[in-house]
Structures are given as structure tokens and as C-alpha cells.
Amino acid sequence: MRVGHHLRRRARAAAAAAGSGAVGVAASRPGSAAAGAGVVGLAVLGQGHSSDAGGARCAGESRSRTWAFPACSGRGRRCGGGRSVRSCGDTGAVAGRRPYRRERGRRPRRAARRGARRGRHRATEEPRARRLRHQRRPPAGQARRPAAPRGRRGARRGAAGARGHRARVDVAGPGFLNITLAKGVLGTIAVQAVTAGAAYGRTDALAGQKLNLEFVSANPTGPVHIGGTRWAAVGDALGRLLEASGASVTREYYFNDAGAQIDRFALSLMAAAHGRPVPEDGYAGDYIVDIAEQVVAAEPGLLERDEAEQQERFRVRGVDLMFAEIKRTLADFGVVFDVYFSERTLHETGALDKAIARLRANGHVYEADGAVWLRTTDFGDDKDRPLIKSDGAPTYFAADCAYYLDKRDRGFDKVVIMLGADHAGYVGRYKALAAAVGDDPEATLEILLGQLVNLVRDGEPVRMSKRAGTVVLLEDLVEAVGADAARYALARASVDQQIDLDLDLWSRQTNDNPVFYVQYAHARISSLLRNAADLGLVLGEAADVDVAALEHQRESDLLRALGEFPRVLTAAAELRAPHRVARYLEELAGTYHRFYDSCRVLPRGDEEVTPLTTARLWLCAATATVLRNGLDVLGVTAPERM
RNA sequence: GCGCUCGUAGCUCAGCGGAUAGAGCACCGGACUUCUAAUCCGACGGUCGCAGGUUCGAAUCCUGCCGGGCGCGCCA
């Protein structure tokens, strides 16, 4: 199955659908005559020339809306066939306003080669685009990207806000418009950000959604290792992100405190307490000895009781101690869950039996070879899965069924589970079980698969084995690089990407970590604002700020970057991609540093305080606000001094 | 073998079918009597794994191949 992939695609499609009909505002290609005033790039996808705002539909396609495109006959293009809704999206209104005509011209070399190979194809590049080559110093990344999709409401707001503020509209290349904003319009962003404070960037894009977000869920048989740490960092950030977009989120940690693994854990503790060697398939490591000692200390005389009784006590106390340790290290990492859900309770409350009964009532259960099976193959799974083994014991999967039902019964619209790639095999059966209880898995269950973390030390991969005790733990990583750097490092990469974490590099040379770059920007602003306060300079009332004074190119760049923040958050939330926030912050920090480099804020010597001074103070305060809010989403601190 | 997944600069990684594919690090050359130089500016660096296909347009979507990772139990 290609579920993980499919899910991401759905998320993108959803984001695109939400943005349909919207006019995305991208950052800019600075126009030559536009110094000071904001230039905002608008994408006009395709060479559409639709005559009304909705645009014509692509023939043979029911879901896509928008732009008309002569060549789009519905053959071949598959617009909206489920995959490329986005490809048809976004631009109706603009296309209607300003049709673009393709021109002949030069095309990029590589594309030219490709075109030549295919024996067709001509020009795409427009003269103007070439002229701009030397004028343009984009604030990295964002600048070239046209049109992040926006919600309908956002689009209307944007359109209304822009009315009367446009100074000029230019065709800026194949499918792009540059809209030059009237002086001062961008400057209001600074005021908005400062005024909104911690709320700046928050939206109601996901309002009304009640989500259950499960991550980490490491069994309490050992400390959280590096793999779980990645999900702790990413999952917690995702939770904050979803909340910032208006969703109601419950962070949940499911732990297995029943079954064979826990038995092995208890037996390992016992062995350690008695000074016996670790049993076959048992757990080793110093923590086992530590916990065993604590259990014995808490229960004098335990070692003299009978074996079964001992094992039970070691299990109960061992799990408690181990789990307390897990919670503590996670808390030190800044990750706290709303619910810690015990698998054992599912057995004890009869939830498990009820779940099986329900699956049976739905007609998906059968018995074979003395075991009870769920016919998950009816719903696309590779093979049927056992619920109760032939020895009468329920499987882990049976508990999964009960747990899923429990979440749904608690009123969650959507059950989101983050899993490592090593658990990718669960996706099929999980989807199937949701279908078997009568849900639409595409709507109620979202499984986010993430690639694993590789550790490198001395240029050699560090192999991990929990039982052999050669594990790199959450706390090891935090000790080596600090919680901020650890969280940031893990959260700044896409979960689709296997990442190599070089322990030498991260521990030795922490300057390499981009988190310092971002944090430094915040510290720098904090320092500047402290100096301003020393000079008796205050921001004052929003109404008194002359935002039109901000007309330097670097100021415009910074304002535009600040204005993108709310969209960055909603897009990242919808795509389940917290790393986008980190990347945005890096760009924002860079934009600020460049502003700082060329725009003096505070008066020196006996210089006078001007409206520009105040306006720049607001701009700095706004940047600090956004850096803080963004870092907060990632669970990273925004230091005032470094 | 089957399934999933990834492959972008020397390294670590961004890149939501759209403009000339970016950042940090590394390396080279510049900028501090001035708000934190943990900064800024410049230079260098790319067959976006390979080959087809779809499209006006592909790093992005599809197919095949190559390479890495993970998974294929009445384990958890």
C-alpha cells in the first residue's frame, strides 16, 4: 500500500482545495521603480484567459475549479483526478483580469535540451524577467515562489485590504503579475504583529477540528531513544502548530504495560536484583540495575517471596519507575502529554472484548487454526490479522482496535498517529481496522510516517540496540547539544527525510546549528530594544506610528517576511510539516540581519529621534514577536541575551 | 523476492506543477572608532540518481531501472 504517500497527497490536496479561488500573495520581485513601496508577486498559473472569476472548468473534470486553459481538454492532464487538484487551482480571478500571452524568447538551457529532445517546445522566458536578473536580490526562498494557497476568507480579506492600495500592476514573466503596493501599506504589518503579540500568526483555519495526536508511545521497558526523540520534537511542534491554526488537540502517549515485552522487562529486573545474568530476550543496561535496586529498596523482603509474586511486583513498580523516568526526560525536553494511555486498562475495562464483539457483529471476524482473525484483507491489507492467538491471549493488534474505538468514543474527529518508518507495516492493518468498525479511514485516521534518524560518530554509523544497551538516548542528545538545539535539529528536517545526526559535529561545534542564527536574531533585537529603553525611547501608540517612513528595500523585505508568517503556520499545519516553520524562521532571521546591517535604528550621538526611528523600533519589535511565536511553535526558547 | 520510503552543491538539508533550483556548514576574498561580527557582502560550488512519459511548463505527477533505509510473525 502507498498509504503514507497517499495521505500526504491528500493533505496537499486539501490545502489546495482550501485555497481554491484564492489569490496567493508571494513575496516579491522588487521592481526598479518600486523602491520603498512593496511589490507583491501574484501567480497567474497557466496562460489562462478565463472570462469570469470562476474560470472555465477543465473539460471532463468535476472537482477542479478555476482557470481556463485552451489546451486543457481533460485528456492526459488528469486535473483533479485526485492527484492534481492543485494544478488547476488558485488563480481564476487574476487570470480573468490580466490575461497572459505567451511570447517567444529564450528558454533555460536545461529545459531547452529537454525540449529539443522531444522535438517540440519553445520559449517561456520573457524579456522582462531577464532584465530583472541583475536587480534582484531575493530574501531567499520565498521570493521566487508564487502564490501560497490561502483560504477563501483570507483571499477576500486580502483582496479587500488591497483595494485602493495598488499603485501599479505589471506582467512579470510567464504567468506572473507584480502588484506594486502603495507606500505604507506594508508597514501596517509591523503594527499588526506588535499589537497582536503572541496571537500574531494564529488563525482559525482548522477551527472546529478535534484531533487526537499520538506520538512517541515508547514502551516503558527502557529510556526514550533517539528515534522516539524525533517524534517527541516533531509531534509536539505539530501539536502546537495545529493549535495555532485553531484545532483542538489532545496529545496522547499510548504505552504498553501488558504482554510479553513487559514480562521480559520484569524478568530482567528480577535477574538484575538477584545478580543473575540477563535472560534470553531480556533487557540489559545500567538502567535495569538502577530500577531493580529501587524496586528492592521500596519493597523490603521482596527477593524472598515466590517467583510469580516477585515478577508481578517488579512489573508494577518497574513500569512505574521507568515511566516516571520517561516522563521526566520528556518534560525536560519540553514535551508533556495530555493523556498517557495504558494498554492494560483496555484489558481491564473489557474494552478489548467489546471491540472484538463489535468487529464480529460487523461480520469481519472469523476463526481459523484455533485463533480469532480480523479479515483486514477486505480493506486492502496484505494479510488478515489475528485478534486472539490460539493460546487464548489477545494480540497487540486487538488492543489497537480497542484503543482506536476508545479515541473515537471520546469524540475525536480525527485520530492522528505518528509512526517511524520501522512501523510502516502497521498502516495497512490500522486503516483496515478503522474501516472494519464502520469508519471512513480516509476521514478519521491519519498515519504520519517518518523516516528514522541515523547517528554518526567519528564518521561511523552508531548502531543501536536497546537490549544490548548501546543506545543513544534522548537525554544523551540533550546533554550533548542542549534541548533547544536538539529540538530544533530534529524539527527542521522534513519527516520524510532520513537524517544523519553527527554527534561529534553537534556536540563540538554548536555554532553550526541554525538555531543559534535564529536565536541570535532575537537576542540582538532584545538588546536593541533594551538600549532603546535606556534612551527613553518607547514604541508609543500604534496610531502614532508613521509606517510609511519604512521605505528602505531591506525594510520592505522584512515587512513582507513578517506578513507571510500566518500563512506559513497554516500551510505547515495543513501539510503536517512543522519543519516549514523552522525554515521560515531561518529566512526571517537572515532578512532581519540584513536589515540590521544597512538600517541604523537608534540615534547615535546627538542625532534626533525621528518618525523613522520609531517606525524602525516597531519593525524590530514585530520581528521579535514573530521570532518568538515561531520558536514557540517549535518548542525552542527565544533568549533575550546570548 | 514482495511492499513502503528516500535519492537535490564537498557535507547536512529546504524547495505545496510555475519565474534564473536555495540555505547553513566547509573553502577563498572583503566589511567592526557606530544599536550583540553567533553578523553582513562577494566568490566558488548542481547531468535535482538514470531513462522514458504526462503537461504550455516537471526537482515536484506517472512508469521502469539503479542505489540507500525500513518492513514483510498466532512478536510487541
CSV table of C-alpha atoms in Angstrom, one decimal, chain A residues 162-535:
chain,number,residue,atom,x,y,z
A,162,ALA,CA,-5.5,45.7,-1.1
A,163,ARG,CA,-8.3,47.7,-2.7
A,164,GLY,CA,-7.1,51.1,-3.3
A,165,HIS,CA,-3.6,50.3,-2.2
A,166,ARG,CA,-2.3,49.1,-5.5
A,167,ALA,CA,0.0,51.6,-7.2
A,168,ARG,CA,0.7,49.5,-10.3
A,169,VAL,CA,0.4,46.1,-11.8
A,170,ASP,CA,3.0,44.6,-14.1
A,171,VAL,CA,3.2,41.4,-16.0
A,172,ALA,CA,6.4,40.0,-14.7
A,173,GLY,CA,7.1,36.9,-16.6
A,174,PRO,CA,5.3,33.8,-17.7
A,175,GLY,CA,2.3,33.7,-15.6
A,176,PHE,CA,3.2,36.2,-13.0
A,177,LEU,CA,2.0,39.6,-12.1
A,178,ASN,CA,3.8,42.0,-9.9
A,179,ILE,CA,1.5,44.3,-8.0
A,180,THR,CA,3.1,47.3,-6.6
A,181,LEU,CA,1.6,48.4,-3.3
A,182,ALA,CA,1.1,51.9,-2.4
A,183,LYS,CA,3.5,53.4,0.0
A,184,GLY,CA,2.9,52.5,3.6
A,185,VAL,CA,0.7,49.5,3.1
A,186,LEU,CA,3.3,47.0,4.0
A,187,GLY,CA,4.2,49.0,7.1
A,188,THR,CA,0.9,48.2,8.7
A,189,ILE,CA,2.1,44.6,9.1
A,190,ALA,CA,4.6,45.7,11.8
A,191,VAL,CA,1.8,47.3,13.7
A,192,GLN,CA,-0.4,44.3,13.4
A,193,ALA,CA,2.3,41.9,14.6
A,194,VAL,CA,3.2,44.0,17.6
A,195,THR,CA,-0.4,44.6,18.5
A,196,ALA,CA,-1.4,41.0,18.2
A,197,GLY,CA,1.7,39.9,20.1
A,198,ALA,CA,1.6,36.2,20.9
A,199,ALA,CA,-1.6,35.8,18.9
A,200,TYR,CA,0.1,37.0,15.7
A,201,GLY,CA,0.1,34.2,13.2
A,202,ARG,CA,-2.7,32.3,14.9
A,203,THR,CA,-5.6,31.6,12.7
A,204,ASP,CA,-8.9,29.7,12.7
A,205,ALA,CA,-8.0,27.7,9.7
A,206,LEU,CA,-8.6,24.4,11.5
A,207,ALA,CA,-11.2,25.7,13.9
A,208,GLY,CA,-13.8,23.1,14.9
A,209,GLN,CA,-11.5,20.1,14.4
A,210,LYS,CA,-11.0,17.9,17.4
A,211,LEU,CA,-7.8,16.0,16.9
A,212,ASN,CA,-6.1,13.3,18.8
A,213,LEU,CA,-2.4,13.4,18.2
A,214,GLU,CA,-0.5,10.3,19.3
A,215,PHE,CA,3.3,10.2,19.2
A,216,VAL,CA,6.3,8.7,20.9
A,217,SER,CA,4.3,5.9,22.6
A,218,ALA,CA,7.5,4.2,23.5
A,219,ASN,CA,7.0,1.2,25.8
A,220,PRO,CA,8.2,1.7,29.4
A,221,THR,CA,10.8,-1.0,29.1
A,222,GLY,CA,13.6,1.4,28.6
A,223,PRO,CA,14.5,5.1,28.2
A,224,VAL,CA,13.4,7.0,25.1
A,225,HIS,CA,16.0,6.6,22.4
A,226,ILE,CA,16.9,8.9,19.5
A,227,GLY,CA,14.1,7.6,17.3
A,228,GLY,CA,11.4,8.4,19.8
A,229,THR,CA,13.1,11.7,20.4
A,230,ARG,CA,12.5,12.8,16.8
A,231,TRP,CA,8.8,12.2,17.2
A,232,ALA,CA,8.8,14.0,20.5
A,233,ALA,CA,10.2,17.1,18.9
A,234,VAL,CA,8.2,16.9,15.7
A,235,GLY,CA,5.0,15.7,17.3
A,236,ASP,CA,5.0,18.3,20.0
A,237,ALA,CA,5.7,21.0,17.4
A,238,LEU,CA,2.9,19.7,15.2
A,239,GLY,CA,0.5,19.8,18.2
A,240,ARG,CA,1.4,23.4,18.8
A,241,LEU,CA,1.1,24.2,15.1
A,242,LEU,CA,-2.3,22.6,14.9
A,243,GLU,CA,-3.5,24.6,17.9
A,244,ALA,CA,-2.1,27.8,16.4
A,245,SER,CA,-4.3,27.1,13.4
A,246,GLY,CA,-7.3,26.7,15.6
A,247,ALA,CA,-7.7,23.0,16.1
A,248,SER,CA,-8.4,21.4,19.4
A,249,VAL,CA,-5.5,19.0,20.0
A,250,THR,CA,-5.1,16.2,22.6
A,251,ARG,CA,-1.5,15.0,22.8
A,252,GLU,CA,-1.5,11.3,23.7
A,253,TYR,CA,1.1,8.8,24.7
A,254,TYR,CA,0.0,5.1,24.4
A,255,PHE,CA,2.1,2.8,26.4
A,256,ASN,CA,2.1,-1.0,26.5
A,257,ASP,CA,2.1,-2.2,30.0
A,258,ALA,CA,0.8,-5.7,29.3
A,259,GLY,CA,2.2,-8.5,27.3
A,260,ALA,CA,5.4,-10.3,26.6
A,261,GLN,CA,7.7,-7.3,26.3
A,262,ILE,CA,6.7,-6.2,29.7
A,263,ASP,CA,7.1,-9.7,31.1
A,264,ARG,CA,10.7,-9.7,29.7
A,265,PHE,CA,11.3,-6.3,31.3
A,266,ALA,CA,10.1,-7.6,34.7
A,267,LEU,CA,12.2,-10.8,34.4
A,268,SER,CA,15.2,-8.7,33.5
A,269,LEU,CA,14.7,-6.6,36.6
A,270,MET,CA,14.4,-9.7,38.7
A,271,ALA,CA,17.5,-11.2,37.3
A,272,ALA,CA,19.4,-8.0,38.0
A,273,ALA,CA,18.1,-7.9,41.5
A,274,HIS,CA,19.3,-11.4,42.1
A,275,GLY,CA,22.6,-10.8,40.4
A,276,ARG,CA,21.7,-13.4,37.7
A,277,PRO,CA,22.5,-12.9,34.0
A,278,VAL,CA,20.0,-11.3,31.7
A,279,PRO,CA,17.6,-13.8,30.5
A,280,GLU,CA,17.2,-14.7,26.8
A,281,ASP,CA,15.4,-11.8,25.0
A,282,GLY,CA,15.7,-9.7,28.1
A,283,TYR,CA,16.8,-6.1,28.5
A,284,ALA,CA,20.3,-5.1,29.6
A,285,GLY,CA,21.7,-1.8,30.6
A,286,ASP,CA,22.6,0.2,33.6
A,287,TYR,CA,19.0,1.5,33.9
A,288,ILE,CA,17.8,-2.1,34.5
A,289,VAL,CA,20.1,-2.4,37.5
A,290,ASP,CA,19.1,1.0,38.8
A,291,ILE,CA,15.5,0.3,38.6
A,292,ALA,CA,15.9,-3.2,40.1
A,293,GLU,CA,17.7,-1.6,43.1
A,294,GLN,CA,14.9,1.0,43.5
A,295,VAL,CA,12.2,-1.7,43.4
A,296,VAL,CA,14.0,-3.8,46.1
A,297,ALA,CA,14.6,-0.7,48.2
A,298,ALA,CA,10.9,0.1,48.0
A,299,GLU,CA,9.8,-3.5,48.9
A,300,PRO,CA,12.0,-5.0,51.6
A,301,GLY,CA,11.9,-8.7,51.6
A,302,LEU,CA,10.7,-8.9,48.0
A,303,LEU,CA,13.5,-11.2,46.9
A,304,GLU,CA,12.4,-13.9,49.4
A,305,ARG,CA,8.8,-14.1,48.1
A,306,ASP,CA,7.8,-16.6,45.5
A,307,GLU,CA,8.9,-16.0,41.9
A,308,ALA,CA,5.5,-15.2,40.4
A,309,GLU,CA,4.8,-12.7,43.1
A,310,GLN,CA,8.2,-11.2,42.6
A,311,GLN,CA,7.7,-10.9,38.9
A,312,GLU,CA,4.4,-9.1,39.4
A,313,ARG,CA,5.9,-6.6,41.9
A,314,PHE,CA,8.9,-6.0,39.6
A,315,ARG,CA,6.5,-5.4,36.8
A,316,VAL,CA,4.2,-3.0,38.6
A,317,ARG,CA,6.9,-1.0,40.3
A,318,GLY,CA,9.4,-1.3,37.4
A,319,VAL,CA,6.9,0.1,34.9
A,320,ASP,CA,6.0,2.9,37.3
A,321,LEU,CA,9.6,3.9,37.8
A,322,MET,CA,10.6,3.5,34.1
A,323,PHE,CA,7.6,5.6,33.1
A,324,ALA,CA,8.3,8.3,35.6
A,325,GLU,CA,11.8,8.5,34.1
A,326,ILE,CA,10.4,8.7,30.6
A,327,LYS,CA,8.0,11.5,31.6
A,328,ARG,CA,10.8,13.3,33.3
A,329,THR,CA,13.2,13.3,30.4
A,330,LEU,CA,10.3,14.3,28.0
A,331,ALA,CA,9.4,17.1,30.3
A,332,ASP,CA,13.0,18.3,30.3
A,333,PHE,CA,12.7,18.2,26.6
A,334,GLY,CA,9.7,20.4,26.8
A,335,VAL,CA,7.2,17.7,25.8
A,336,VAL,CA,4.2,17.0,28.1
A,337,PHE,CA,1.3,14.9,27.0
A,338,ASP,CA,-2.4,15.5,27.9
A,339,VAL,CA,-3.1,11.8,28.2
A,340,TYR,CA,-0.9,8.8,29.0
A,341,PHE,CA,-3.0,5.9,27.9
A,342,SER,CA,-2.4,2.5,29.4
A,343,GLU,CA,-2.9,-0.6,27.3
A,344,ARG,CA,-3.7,-2.6,30.4
A,345,THR,CA,-6.8,-0.5,31.1
A,346,LEU,CA,-8.2,-1.7,27.8
A,347,HIS,CA,-8.0,-5.3,29.0
A,348,GLU,CA,-9.3,-4.5,32.5
A,349,THR,CA,-12.3,-2.5,31.4
A,350,GLY,CA,-13.4,-5.0,28.9
A,351,ALA,CA,-12.9,-2.5,26.1
A,352,LEU,CA,-11.0,-5.1,24.2
A,353,ASP,CA,-13.8,-7.7,24.3
A,354,LYS,CA,-16.3,-5.1,23.3
A,355,ALA,CA,-14.1,-4.1,20.3
A,356,ILE,CA,-13.9,-7.7,19.2
A,357,ALA,CA,-17.6,-8.1,19.6
A,358,ARG,CA,-18.2,-5.1,17.5
A,359,LEU,CA,-15.9,-6.3,14.8
A,360,ARG,CA,-17.6,-9.6,14.9
A,361,ALA,CA,-21.1,-8.0,14.6
A,362,ASN,CA,-19.9,-6.2,11.6
A,363,GLY,CA,-19.1,-9.6,10.0
A,364,HIS,CA,-15.3,-9.2,9.7
A,365,VAL,CA,-14.2,-11.8,12.3
A,366,TYR,CA,-13.6,-15.4,11.7
A,367,GLU,CA,-11.9,-18.3,13.4
A,368,ALA,CA,-9.2,-20.5,12.0
A,369,ASP,CA,-6.4,-22.7,13.4
A,370,GLY,CA,-7.8,-22.1,16.9
A,371,ALA,CA,-7.2,-18.3,16.6
A,372,VAL,CA,-9.6,-15.4,16.0
A,373,TRP,CA,-8.9,-13.3,13.0
A,374,LEU,CA,-10.0,-9.9,11.6
A,375,ARG,CA,-10.4,-10.1,7.9
A,376,THR,CA,-8.4,-6.9,7.2
A,377,THR,CA,-7.8,-8.1,3.6
A,378,ASP,CA,-11.3,-6.9,2.9
A,379,PHE,CA,-10.0,-3.4,3.3
A,380,GLY,CA,-6.8,-3.6,1.4
A,381,ASP,CA,-4.4,-5.1,4.0
A,382,ASP,CA,-1.8,-7.6,2.8
A,383,LYS,CA,-3.0,-10.4,5.1
A,384,ASP,CA,-5.6,-11.0,7.7
A,385,ARG,CA,-4.5,-10.2,11.3
A,386,PRO,CA,-5.1,-12.3,14.4
A,387,LEU,CA,-7.0,-10.8,17.3
A,388,ILE,CA,-6.8,-13.7,19.7
A,389,LYS,CA,-4.0,-16.2,19.5
A,390,SER,CA,-4.6,-19.9,19.6
A,391,ASP,CA,-3.4,-19.9,23.2
A,392,GLY,CA,-6.3,-17.6,24.0
A,393,ALA,CA,-4.2,-14.4,24.6
A,394,PRO,CA,-5.3,-11.3,22.8
A,395,THR,CA,-2.8,-9.8,20.4
A,396,TYR,CA,-1.3,-6.3,20.5
A,397,PHE,CA,-3.4,-5.6,17.4
A,398,ALA,CA,-6.6,-6.4,19.3
A,399,ALA,CA,-5.7,-3.7,21.8
A,400,ASP,CA,-5.1,-1.3,18.9
A,401,CYS,CA,-8.6,-1.9,17.8
A,402,ALA,CA,-10.0,-1.2,21.2
A,403,TYR,CA,-7.8,1.8,21.5
A,404,TYR,CA,-8.9,3.3,18.2
A,405,LEU,CA,-12.5,2.8,19.2
A,406,ASP,CA,-11.8,4.4,22.6
A,407,LYS,CA,-10.4,7.5,20.9
A,408,ARG,CA,-13.4,7.7,18.6
A,409,ASP,CA,-15.8,7.3,21.5
A,410,ARG,CA,-14.0,10.2,23.2
A,411,GLY,CA,-15.3,12.4,20.4
A,412,PHE,CA,-12.2,12.9,18.3
A,413,ASP,CA,-13.0,13.7,14.6
A,414,LYS,CA,-9.6,12.5,13.6
A,415,VAL,CA,-7.1,10.2,15.0
A,416,VAL,CA,-3.6,11.1,14.1
A,417,ILE,CA,-0.7,8.8,14.8
A,418,MET,CA,2.9,9.4,14.1
A,419,LEU,CA,5.0,6.3,13.4
A,420,GLY,CA,8.5,5.6,12.5
A,421,ALA,CA,9.3,4.0,9.2
A,422,ASP,CA,10.0,0.8,11.0
A,423,HIS,CA,6.3,0.6,11.8
A,424,ALA,CA,5.2,1.3,8.2
A,425,GLY,CA,3.8,-2.2,8.1
A,426,TYR,CA,1.1,-1.2,10.5
A,427,VAL,CA,-0.5,1.3,8.3
A,428,GLY,CA,-2.5,-1.2,6.2
A,429,ARG,CA,-3.9,-3.0,9.2
A,430,TYR,CA,-4.7,0.2,11.0
A,431,LYS,CA,-6.6,1.6,8.1
A,432,ALA,CA,-8.4,-1.7,7.7
A,433,LEU,CA,-9.5,-1.8,11.3
A,434,ALA,CA,-10.9,1.7,11.1
A,435,ALA,CA,-12.9,0.6,8.0
A,436,ALA,CA,-14.0,-2.6,9.8
A,437,VAL,CA,-15.6,-0.7,12.6
A,438,GLY,CA,-17.5,1.3,10.1
A,439,ASP,CA,-15.4,4.5,9.8
A,440,ASP,CA,-14.1,6.0,6.7
A,441,PRO,CA,-10.3,5.7,7.4
A,442,GLU,CA,-9.6,8.5,4.9
A,443,ALA,CA,-11.5,10.9,7.1
A,444,THR,CA,-10.9,9.6,10.6
A,445,LEU,CA,-7.5,8.2,10.6
A,446,GLU,CA,-4.3,9.8,9.6
A,447,ILE,CA,-1.0,8.0,10.0
A,448,LEU,CA,2.1,10.1,9.6
A,449,LEU,CA,5.2,8.1,8.7
A,450,GLY,CA,8.5,9.5,9.5
A,451,GLN,CA,12.0,8.3,8.5
A,452,LEU,CA,14.4,7.2,11.1
A,453,VAL,CA,17.4,9.1,12.5
A,454,ASN,CA,20.8,7.8,11.8
A,455,LEU,CA,23.5,8.7,14.2
A,456,VAL,CA,27.1,9.2,13.1
A,457,ARG,CA,30.1,9.3,15.4
A,458,ASP,CA,33.7,9.5,14.2
A,459,GLY,CA,32.3,9.1,10.7
A,460,GLU,CA,30.9,5.8,11.6
A,461,PRO,CA,27.2,5.0,12.0
A,462,VAL,CA,26.2,4.4,15.6
A,463,ARG,CA,24.3,1.2,15.8
A,464,MET,CA,21.5,1.0,18.3
A,465,SER,CA,20.2,-1.9,20.2
A,466,LYS,CA,18.1,-1.4,23.2
A,467,ARG,CA,18.8,-4.8,24.6
A,468,ALA,CA,22.5,-4.6,24.2
A,469,GLY,CA,22.4,-1.3,25.9
A,470,THR,CA,24.1,0.6,23.1
A,471,VAL,CA,21.5,3.2,22.7
A,472,VAL,CA,21.7,6.9,22.2
A,473,LEU,CA,19.1,8.4,24.4
A,474,LEU,CA,17.0,11.5,24.4
A,475,GLU,CA,18.9,12.6,27.4
A,476,ASP,CA,22.3,11.9,25.8
A,477,LEU,CA,21.4,14.1,22.9
A,478,VAL,CA,20.1,16.9,25.2
A,479,GLU,CA,23.3,16.6,27.2
A,480,ALA,CA,25.4,16.9,24.1
A,481,VAL,CA,23.8,19.8,22.4
A,482,GLY,CA,21.1,21.2,24.7
A,483,ALA,CA,17.3,20.9,24.5
A,484,ASP,CA,16.9,23.8,22.1
A,485,ALA,CA,19.4,22.7,19.6
A,486,ALA,CA,18.2,19.1,19.8
A,487,ARG,CA,14.6,20.0,19.3
A,488,TYR,CA,15.4,22.4,16.5
A,489,ALA,CA,17.7,20.0,14.8
A,490,LEU,CA,15.1,17.3,14.8
A,491,ALA,CA,12.3,19.6,13.8
A,492,ARG,CA,13.9,21.4,11.0
A,493,ALA,CA,14.1,18.5,8.7
A,494,SER,CA,11.1,17.0,6.9
A,495,VAL,CA,10.0,13.8,8.5
A,496,ASP,CA,10.2,12.2,5.0
A,497,GLN,CA,13.9,12.6,5.2
A,498,GLN,CA,16.2,10.2,6.9
A,499,ILE,CA,18.6,12.5,8.8
A,500,ASP,CA,22.1,11.9,9.8
A,501,LEU,CA,23.0,13.4,13.1
A,502,ASP,CA,26.7,13.7,13.5
A,503,LEU,CA,27.3,13.6,17.3
A,504,ASP,CA,30.8,15.0,17.0
A,505,LEU,CA,29.7,17.9,15.0
A,506,TRP,CA,26.7,18.7,17.1
A,507,SER,CA,28.5,18.4,20.4
A,508,ARG,CA,31.7,20.0,19.3
A,509,GLN,CA,30.6,22.8,17.1
A,510,THR,CA,27.2,24.0,18.1
A,511,ASN,CA,27.7,27.2,16.0
A,512,ASP,CA,26.8,25.1,13.1
A,513,ASN,CA,23.3,24.8,14.3
A,514,PRO,CA,21.0,27.2,12.6
A,515,VAL,CA,19.0,27.5,15.8
A,516,PHE,CA,21.7,29.9,17.0
A,517,TYR,CA,21.3,32.0,14.0
A,518,VAL,CA,17.6,32.4,14.7
A,519,GLN,CA,18.0,32.8,18.4
A,520,TYR,CA,20.8,35.3,17.9
A,521,ALA,CA,18.4,37.5,15.8
A,522,HIS,CA,16.0,37.5,18.7
A,523,ALA,CA,18.8,38.3,21.2
A,524,ARG,CA,20.0,41.0,19.0
A,525,ILE,CA,16.6,42.7,18.8
A,526,SER,CA,16.1,42.3,22.6
A,527,SER,CA,19.4,44.0,23.1
A,528,LEU,CA,18.5,46.8,20.8
A,529,LEU,CA,15.1,47.3,22.5
A,530,ARG,CA,16.9,47.4,25.8
A,531,ASN,CA,19.2,50.1,24.5
A,532,ALA,CA,16.2,52.0,23.2
A,533,ALA,CA,14.5,51.9,26.6
A,534,ASP,CA,17.7,53.2,28.1
A,535,LEU,CA,17.5,56.2,25.7
